[in-house]
């Protein structure tokens, strides 16, 4: 160990509404700089003025920090969000999610999965067989936390994404989150699209398929988005939630970044 590592998390909100959040794991010497970056990000977020910004720093026990690899990425070209959602459903079913469970989770994300039809702060947990929702709090959901890339892996990733024209924070952060979710015991697949009205892309991720992006999973201007983690049928989500929220993952190996393929082409 050269330097102790810390988890540093930002959360910005307004009137109890979640506006933005971000996660890093950094060495002590990078804490101040990272805190400043996260604060700037909270204050310049496009979705509205933050009334409160929280920055939390936790020392990590080096023995408990897991290491991991990013899933391989590919993009499936779709003409619009309807085609994107149809293709995403196919992939979820192929990954082992029951068709009705995949469909109902997608409908929940599309209509606002929080009570009252708003955006959840975290993810839905969905039984991949029955489609039952298992997250204890339907407004908060489950927040995946304490994950990041090593500096070297981050640089390598940016280089690979640049070549594909995909080097943006949405993609980088979603890949890291997906790596942690995919590594969790009992997760069959993940479905995600952004709540940013101008960011229409989303993905399905599973162990067999990797991270499969669709440029359109919602119409331009739609403020709804979210995540669904599909769990092995019958799984008790308690240990999974502890892992996703509490354990630390530092990704030190990146995956392949493939070019765009057509819907029919399956890697
Ligand atoms: N843990 C669990 N759920 C989260 C987390 C988290 N740490 N962060 C966000 N969410 C949920 C929450 O419901 C958000 O409303 C939703 O996900 C979307 O979050 O081009 O930008 O940060 O390959 O808006 C995916 C496509 C972009 C990237 C995802 O998500 C690409 C994105 P956002
Ligand atoms: Mg967002």
GROMACS .gro file of C-alpha atoms and ligand atoms in nm:
model
  301
    1UNK     CA    1   0.000   0.000   0.000
    2UNK     CA    2   0.154   0.330  -0.109
    3UNK     CA    3  -0.113   0.559   0.029
    4UNK     CA    4  -0.439   0.509   0.222
    5UNK     CA    5  -0.753   0.513   0.014
    6UNK     CA    6  -1.077   0.697   0.084
    7UNK     CA    7  -1.426   0.675  -0.050
    8UNK     CA    8  -1.553   1.023  -0.135
    9UNK     CA    9  -1.919   1.072  -0.232
   10UNK     CA   10  -2.115   1.375  -0.343
   11UNK     CA   11  -2.489   1.415  -0.322
   12UNK     CA   12  -2.672   1.728  -0.434
   13UNK     CA   13  -3.041   1.782  -0.374
   14UNK     CA   14  -3.314   2.036  -0.355
   15UNK     CA   15  -3.633   2.007  -0.145
   16UNK     CA   16  -3.561   1.643  -0.083
   17UNK     CA   17  -3.525   1.582  -0.458
   18UNK     CA   18  -3.208   1.415  -0.577
   19UNK     CA   19  -3.025   1.623  -0.838
   20UNK     CA   20  -2.688   1.461  -0.879
   21UNK     CA   21  -2.443   1.227  -0.716
   22UNK     CA   22  -2.097   1.092  -0.780
   23UNK     CA   23  -1.854   0.840  -0.634
   24UNK     CA   24  -1.478   0.829  -0.625
   25UNK     CA   25  -1.211   0.628  -0.447
   26UNK     CA   26  -0.889   0.825  -0.412
   27UNK     CA   27  -0.565   0.846  -0.220
   28UNK     CA   28  -0.542   1.085   0.072
   29UNK     CA   29  -0.325   1.322  -0.132
   30UNK     CA   30  -0.605   1.357  -0.392
   31UNK     CA   31  -0.890   1.416  -0.149
   32UNK     CA   32  -0.896   1.797  -0.158
   33UNK     CA   33  -0.874   1.818  -0.534
   34UNK     CA   34  -1.143   1.554  -0.577
   35UNK     CA   35  -1.373   1.728  -0.327
   36UNK     CA   36  -1.338   2.050  -0.526
   37UNK     CA   37  -1.421   1.868  -0.851
   38UNK     CA   38  -1.727   1.704  -0.699
   39UNK     CA   39  -1.845   2.034  -0.555
   40UNK     CA   40  -1.808   2.206  -0.889
   41UNK     CA   41  -2.005   1.929  -1.050
   42UNK     CA   42  -2.283   1.960  -0.792
   43UNK     CA   43  -2.306   2.336  -0.849
   44UNK     CA   44  -2.306   2.318  -1.228
   45UNK     CA   45  -2.553   2.035  -1.268
   46UNK     CA   46  -2.809   2.116  -1.536
   47UNK     CA   47  -3.117   1.982  -1.363
   48UNK     CA   48  -3.167   2.273  -1.124
   49UNK     CA   49  -3.003   2.462  -0.840
   50UNK     CA   50  -2.878   2.246  -0.554
   51UNK     CA   51  -3.007   2.362  -0.214
   52UNK     CA   52  -2.782   2.121  -0.034
   53UNK     CA   53  -2.460   1.947  -0.128
   54UNK     CA   54  -2.319   1.674   0.089
   55UNK     CA   55  -1.966   1.545   0.051
   56UNK     CA   56  -1.886   1.237   0.256
   57UNK     CA   57  -1.538   1.100   0.308
   58UNK     CA   58  -1.478   0.753   0.455
   59UNK     CA   59  -1.145   0.588   0.513
   60UNK     CA   60  -1.135   0.244   0.354
   61UNK     CA   61  -0.972  -0.061   0.504
   62UNK     CA   62  -0.728  -0.163   0.227
   63UNK     CA   63  -0.787  -0.531   0.303
   64UNK     CA   64  -1.153  -0.500   0.212
   65UNK     CA   65  -1.119  -0.320  -0.122
   66UNK     CA   66  -1.218  -0.553  -0.404
   67UNK     CA   67  -1.056  -0.539  -0.746
   68UNK     CA   68  -1.237  -0.594  -1.072
   69UNK     CA   69  -1.267  -0.555  -1.446
   70UNK     CA   70  -1.506  -0.354  -1.658
   71UNK     CA   71  -1.747  -0.543  -1.883
   72UNK     CA   72  -1.684  -0.531  -2.259
   73UNK     CA   73  -1.888  -0.260  -2.430
   74UNK     CA   74  -2.070  -0.259  -2.758
   75UNK     CA   75  -2.333  -0.034  -2.911
   76UNK     CA   76  -2.636  -0.163  -3.093
   77UNK     CA   77  -2.768   0.086  -3.349
   78UNK     CA   78  -3.139   0.154  -3.315
   79UNK     CA   79  -3.347   0.412  -3.501
   80UNK     CA   80  -3.553   0.530  -3.204
   81UNK     CA   81  -3.643   0.449  -2.845
   82UNK     CA   82  -3.917   0.203  -2.940
   83UNK     CA   83  -3.667  -0.006  -3.131
   84UNK     CA   84  -3.419   0.039  -2.847
   85UNK     CA   85  -3.663  -0.084  -2.585
   86UNK     CA   86  -3.765  -0.381  -2.797
   87UNK     CA   87  -3.400  -0.478  -2.846
   88UNK     CA   88  -3.323  -0.426  -2.475
   89UNK     CA   89  -3.616  -0.653  -2.382
   90UNK     CA   90  -3.481  -0.924  -2.612
   91UNK     CA   91  -3.142  -0.904  -2.445
   92UNK     CA   92  -3.286  -0.921  -2.094
   93UNK     CA   93  -3.486  -1.230  -2.186
   94UNK     CA   94  -3.177  -1.383  -2.344
   95UNK     CA   95  -2.989  -1.313  -2.020
   96UNK     CA   96  -3.244  -1.517  -1.826
   97UNK     CA   97  -3.503  -1.262  -1.715
   98UNK     CA   98  -3.865  -1.377  -1.751
   99UNK     CA   99  -4.035  -1.180  -2.029
  100UNK     CA  100  -4.311  -1.047  -1.803
  101UNK     CA  101  -4.056  -0.939  -1.539
  102UNK     CA  102  -3.845  -0.756  -1.796
  103UNK     CA  103  -4.149  -0.588  -1.945
  104UNK     CA  104  -4.297  -0.471  -1.615
  105UNK     CA  105  -3.964  -0.331  -1.495
  106UNK     CA  106  -3.922  -0.144  -1.822
  107UNK     CA  107  -4.271  -0.003  -1.792
  108UNK     CA  108  -4.200   0.107  -1.435
  109UNK     CA  109  -3.885   0.294  -1.546
  110UNK     CA  110  -4.071   0.448  -1.839
  111UNK     CA  111  -4.350   0.583  -1.621
  112UNK     CA  112  -4.137   0.684  -1.318
  113UNK     CA  113  -4.059   0.398  -1.078
  114UNK     CA  114  -4.088   0.604  -0.756
  115UNK     CA  115  -4.423   0.644  -0.579
  116UNK     CA  116  -4.616   0.915  -0.762
  117UNK     CA  117  -4.435   0.849  -1.088
  118UNK     CA  118  -4.106   1.027  -1.018
  119UNK     CA  119  -3.746   0.920  -1.061
  120UNK     CA  120  -3.599   0.696  -0.793
  121UNK     CA  121  -3.271   0.804  -0.633
  122UNK     CA  122  -3.132   0.453  -0.671
  123UNK     CA  123  -3.218   0.127  -0.840
  124UNK     CA  124  -3.516  -0.105  -0.835
  125UNK     CA  125  -3.445  -0.467  -0.738
  126UNK     CA  126  -3.654  -0.704  -0.945
  127UNK     CA  127  -3.694  -1.080  -0.906
  128UNK     CA  128  -3.593  -1.209  -1.250
  129UNK     CA  129  -3.857  -1.480  -1.234
  130UNK     CA  130  -4.165  -1.331  -1.071
  131UNK     CA  131  -4.097  -0.966  -1.152
  132UNK     CA  132  -4.163  -0.877  -0.788
  133UNK     CA  133  -3.997  -0.555  -0.669
  134UNK     CA  134  -3.769  -0.620  -0.373
  135UNK     CA  135  -3.609  -0.286  -0.285
  136UNK     CA  136  -3.708  -0.183   0.070
  137UNK     CA  137  -3.777   0.180  -0.023
  138UNK     CA  138  -3.934   0.261  -0.359
  139UNK     CA  139  -3.833   0.625  -0.356
  140UNK     CA  140  -3.471   0.576  -0.255
  141UNK     CA  141  -3.409   0.240  -0.416
  142UNK     CA  142  -3.067   0.084  -0.370
  143UNK     CA  143  -2.769   0.315  -0.420
  144UNK     CA  144  -2.457   0.150  -0.553
  145UNK     CA  145  -2.168   0.315  -0.381
  146UNK     CA  146  -1.793   0.307  -0.315
  147UNK     CA  147  -1.660   0.224  -0.659
  148UNK     CA  148  -1.410   0.382  -0.896
  149UNK     CA  149  -1.135   0.314  -1.148
  150UNK     CA  150  -0.765   0.324  -1.067
  151UNK     CA  151  -0.593   0.620  -1.232
  152UNK     CA  152  -0.422   0.390  -1.483
  153UNK     CA  153  -0.743   0.206  -1.571
  154UNK     CA  154  -0.925   0.538  -1.601
  155UNK     CA  155  -0.671   0.664  -1.853
  156UNK     CA  156  -0.682   0.343  -2.050
  157UNK     CA  157  -1.061   0.354  -2.058
  158UNK     CA  158  -1.070   0.714  -2.178
  159UNK     CA  159  -0.835   0.628  -2.462
  160UNK     CA  160  -1.049   0.334  -2.573
  161UNK     CA  161  -1.374   0.530  -2.545
  162UNK     CA  162  -1.229   0.827  -2.735
  163UNK     CA  163  -1.161   0.606  -3.036
  164UNK     CA  164  -1.530   0.513  -3.038
  165UNK     CA  165  -1.645   0.872  -2.979
  166UNK     CA  166  -1.788   0.771  -2.640
  167UNK     CA  167  -1.563   0.936  -2.384
  168UNK     CA  168  -1.818   1.110  -2.163
  169UNK     CA  169  -1.891   1.087  -1.789
  170UNK     CA  170  -2.224   0.905  -1.842
  171UNK     CA  171  -2.049   0.615  -2.014
  172UNK     CA  172  -1.749   0.604  -1.782
  173UNK     CA  173  -1.955   0.609  -1.465
  174UNK     CA  174  -2.218   0.369  -1.593
  175UNK     CA  175  -1.947   0.117  -1.683
  176UNK     CA  176  -1.799   0.129  -1.334
  177UNK     CA  177  -2.140   0.096  -1.172
  178UNK     CA  178  -2.228  -0.192  -1.404
  179UNK     CA  179  -1.900  -0.365  -1.314
  180UNK     CA  180  -1.991  -0.357  -0.949
  181UNK     CA  181  -2.349  -0.471  -1.011
  182UNK     CA  182  -2.238  -0.751  -1.241
  183UNK     CA  183  -1.990  -0.871  -0.981
  184UNK     CA  184  -2.259  -0.889  -0.715
  185UNK     CA  185  -2.373  -1.234  -0.608
  186UNK     CA  186  -2.716  -1.315  -0.752
  187UNK     CA  187  -2.750  -1.041  -1.015
  188UNK     CA  188  -2.869  -1.173  -1.351
  189UNK     CA  189  -2.877  -0.848  -1.549
  190UNK     CA  190  -2.912  -0.472  -1.528
  191UNK     CA  191  -3.128  -0.231  -1.729
  192UNK     CA  192  -3.058   0.142  -1.721
  193UNK     CA  193  -3.128   0.467  -1.891
  194UNK     CA  194  -3.047   0.819  -1.781
  195UNK     CA  195  -3.279   1.064  -1.611
  196UNK     CA  196  -3.100   1.348  -1.792
  197UNK     CA  197  -3.362   1.482  -2.041
  198UNK     CA  198  -3.100   1.528  -2.312
  199UNK     CA  199  -2.925   1.193  -2.270
  200UNK     CA  200  -3.130   0.925  -2.441
  201UNK     CA  201  -2.885   0.634  -2.432
  202UNK     CA  202  -2.910   0.338  -2.202
  203UNK     CA  203  -2.787  -0.018  -2.166
  204UNK     CA  204  -2.845  -0.375  -2.069
  205UNK     CA  205  -2.558  -0.549  -1.892
  206UNK     CA  206  -2.516  -0.914  -1.806
  207UNK     CA  207  -2.226  -1.155  -1.755
  208UNK     CA  208  -2.277  -1.326  -2.089
  209UNK     CA  209  -2.346  -1.020  -2.302
  210UNK     CA  210  -2.133  -0.753  -2.138
  211UNK     CA  211  -2.242  -0.389  -2.150
  212UNK     CA  212  -2.469  -0.339  -2.449
  213UNK     CA  213  -2.563   0.024  -2.519
  214UNK     CA  214  -2.854   0.153  -2.716
  215UNK     CA  215  -2.833   0.515  -2.836
  216UNK     CA  216  -3.208   0.553  -2.770
  217UNK     CA  217  -3.395   0.403  -2.479
  218UNK     CA  218  -3.617   0.706  -2.428
  219UNK     CA  219  -3.741   1.003  -2.630
  220UNK     CA  220  -3.539   1.324  -2.633
  221UNK     CA  221  -3.654   1.559  -2.355
  222UNK     CA  222  -3.796   1.285  -2.129
  223UNK     CA  223  -3.688   1.355  -1.767
  224UNK     CA  224  -3.758   0.998  -1.649
  225UNK     CA  225  -3.488   0.736  -1.613
  226UNK     CA  226  -3.362   0.478  -1.371
  227UNK     CA  227  -3.208   0.140  -1.310
  228UNK     CA  228  -3.340  -0.210  -1.252
  229UNK     CA  229  -3.121  -0.490  -1.117
  230UNK     CA  230  -3.268  -0.831  -1.192
  231UNK     CA  231  -3.199  -1.090  -0.922
  232UNK     CA  232  -3.182  -1.466  -0.937
  233UNK     CA  233  -3.535  -1.591  -0.863
  234UNK     CA  234  -3.601  -1.629  -0.493
  235UNK     CA  235  -3.286  -1.445  -0.381
  236UNK     CA  236  -3.304  -1.268  -0.045
  237UNK     CA  237  -3.177  -0.918  -0.132
  238UNK     CA  238  -3.030  -0.832   0.211
  239UNK     CA  239  -2.671  -0.946   0.147
  240UNK     CA  240  -2.682  -0.803  -0.204
  241UNK     CA  241  -2.786  -0.460  -0.076
  242UNK     CA  242  -2.501  -0.467   0.179
  243UNK     CA  243  -2.257  -0.549  -0.097
  244UNK     CA  244  -2.384  -0.287  -0.342
  245UNK     CA  245  -2.401  -0.007  -0.087
  246UNK     CA  246  -2.119  -0.091   0.147
  247UNK     CA  247  -1.831  -0.279  -0.009
  248UNK     CA  248  -1.556  -0.097  -0.198
  249UNK     CA  249  -1.458  -0.185  -0.555
  250UNK     CA  250  -1.161  -0.042  -0.736
  251UNK     CA  251  -1.162  -0.142  -1.101
  252UNK     CA  252  -0.808  -0.192  -1.228
  253UNK     CA  253  -0.875  -0.359  -1.562
  254UNK     CA  254  -1.080  -0.222  -1.851
  255UNK     CA  255  -1.281  -0.421  -2.104
  256UNK     CA  256  -1.296  -0.404  -2.481
  257UNK     CA  257  -1.478  -0.115  -2.649
  258UNK     CA  258  -1.634  -0.237  -2.971
  259UNK     CA  259  -1.776  -0.029  -3.254
  260UNK     CA  260  -2.143  -0.006  -3.344
  261UNK     CA  261  -2.329  -0.314  -3.461
  262UNK     CA  262  -2.675  -0.367  -3.599
  263UNK     CA  263  -2.950  -0.505  -3.387
  264UNK     CA  264  -2.925  -0.851  -3.543
  265UNK     CA  265  -2.553  -0.890  -3.478
  266UNK     CA  266  -2.480  -1.056  -3.144
  267UNK     CA  267  -2.117  -1.067  -3.036
  268LIG     N1  268  -2.695   0.342  -0.766
  268LIG     C1  269  -2.816   0.298  -0.808
  268LIG     N2  270  -2.891   0.365  -0.895
  268LIG     C2  271  -2.844   0.482  -0.942
  268LIG     C3  272  -2.719   0.534  -0.902
  268LIG     C4  273  -2.643   0.458  -0.809
  268LIG     N3  274  -2.523   0.499  -0.767
  268LIG     N4  275  -2.699   0.651  -0.965
  268LIG     C5  276  -2.808   0.671  -1.041
  268LIG     N5  277  -2.897   0.570  -1.026
  268LIG     C6  278  -3.027   0.554  -1.090
  268LIG     C7  279  -3.123   0.667  -1.055
  268LIG     O1  280  -3.254   0.615  -1.055
  268LIG     C8  281  -3.105   0.761  -1.170
  268LIG     O2  282  -3.226   0.833  -1.194
  268LIG     C9  283  -3.080   0.665  -1.285
  268LIG     O3  284  -3.010   0.557  -1.229
  268LIG    C10  285  -3.000   0.727  -1.397
  268LIG     O4  286  -2.882   0.784  -1.345
  268LIG     O5  287  -2.407   0.604  -2.316
  268LIG     O6  288  -2.638   0.877  -1.694
  268LIG     O7  289  -2.671   0.908  -1.359
  268LIG     O8  290  -2.347   0.405  -2.245
  268LIG     O9  291  -2.871   0.975  -1.507
  268LIG    C11  292  -2.638   0.517  -1.932
  268LIG    C12  293  -2.590   0.513  -2.074
  268LIG    C13  294  -2.634   0.655  -1.871
  268LIG    C14  295  -2.445   0.553  -2.086
  268LIG    C15  296  -2.680   0.642  -1.732
  268LIG    O10  297  -2.751   0.755  -1.542
  268LIG    C16  298  -2.395   0.517  -2.226
  268LIG    C17  299  -2.686   0.772  -1.656
  268LIG     P1  300  -2.789   0.868  -1.437
  269LIG    MG1  301  -2.864   1.173  -1.422
   0.00000   0.00000   0.00000
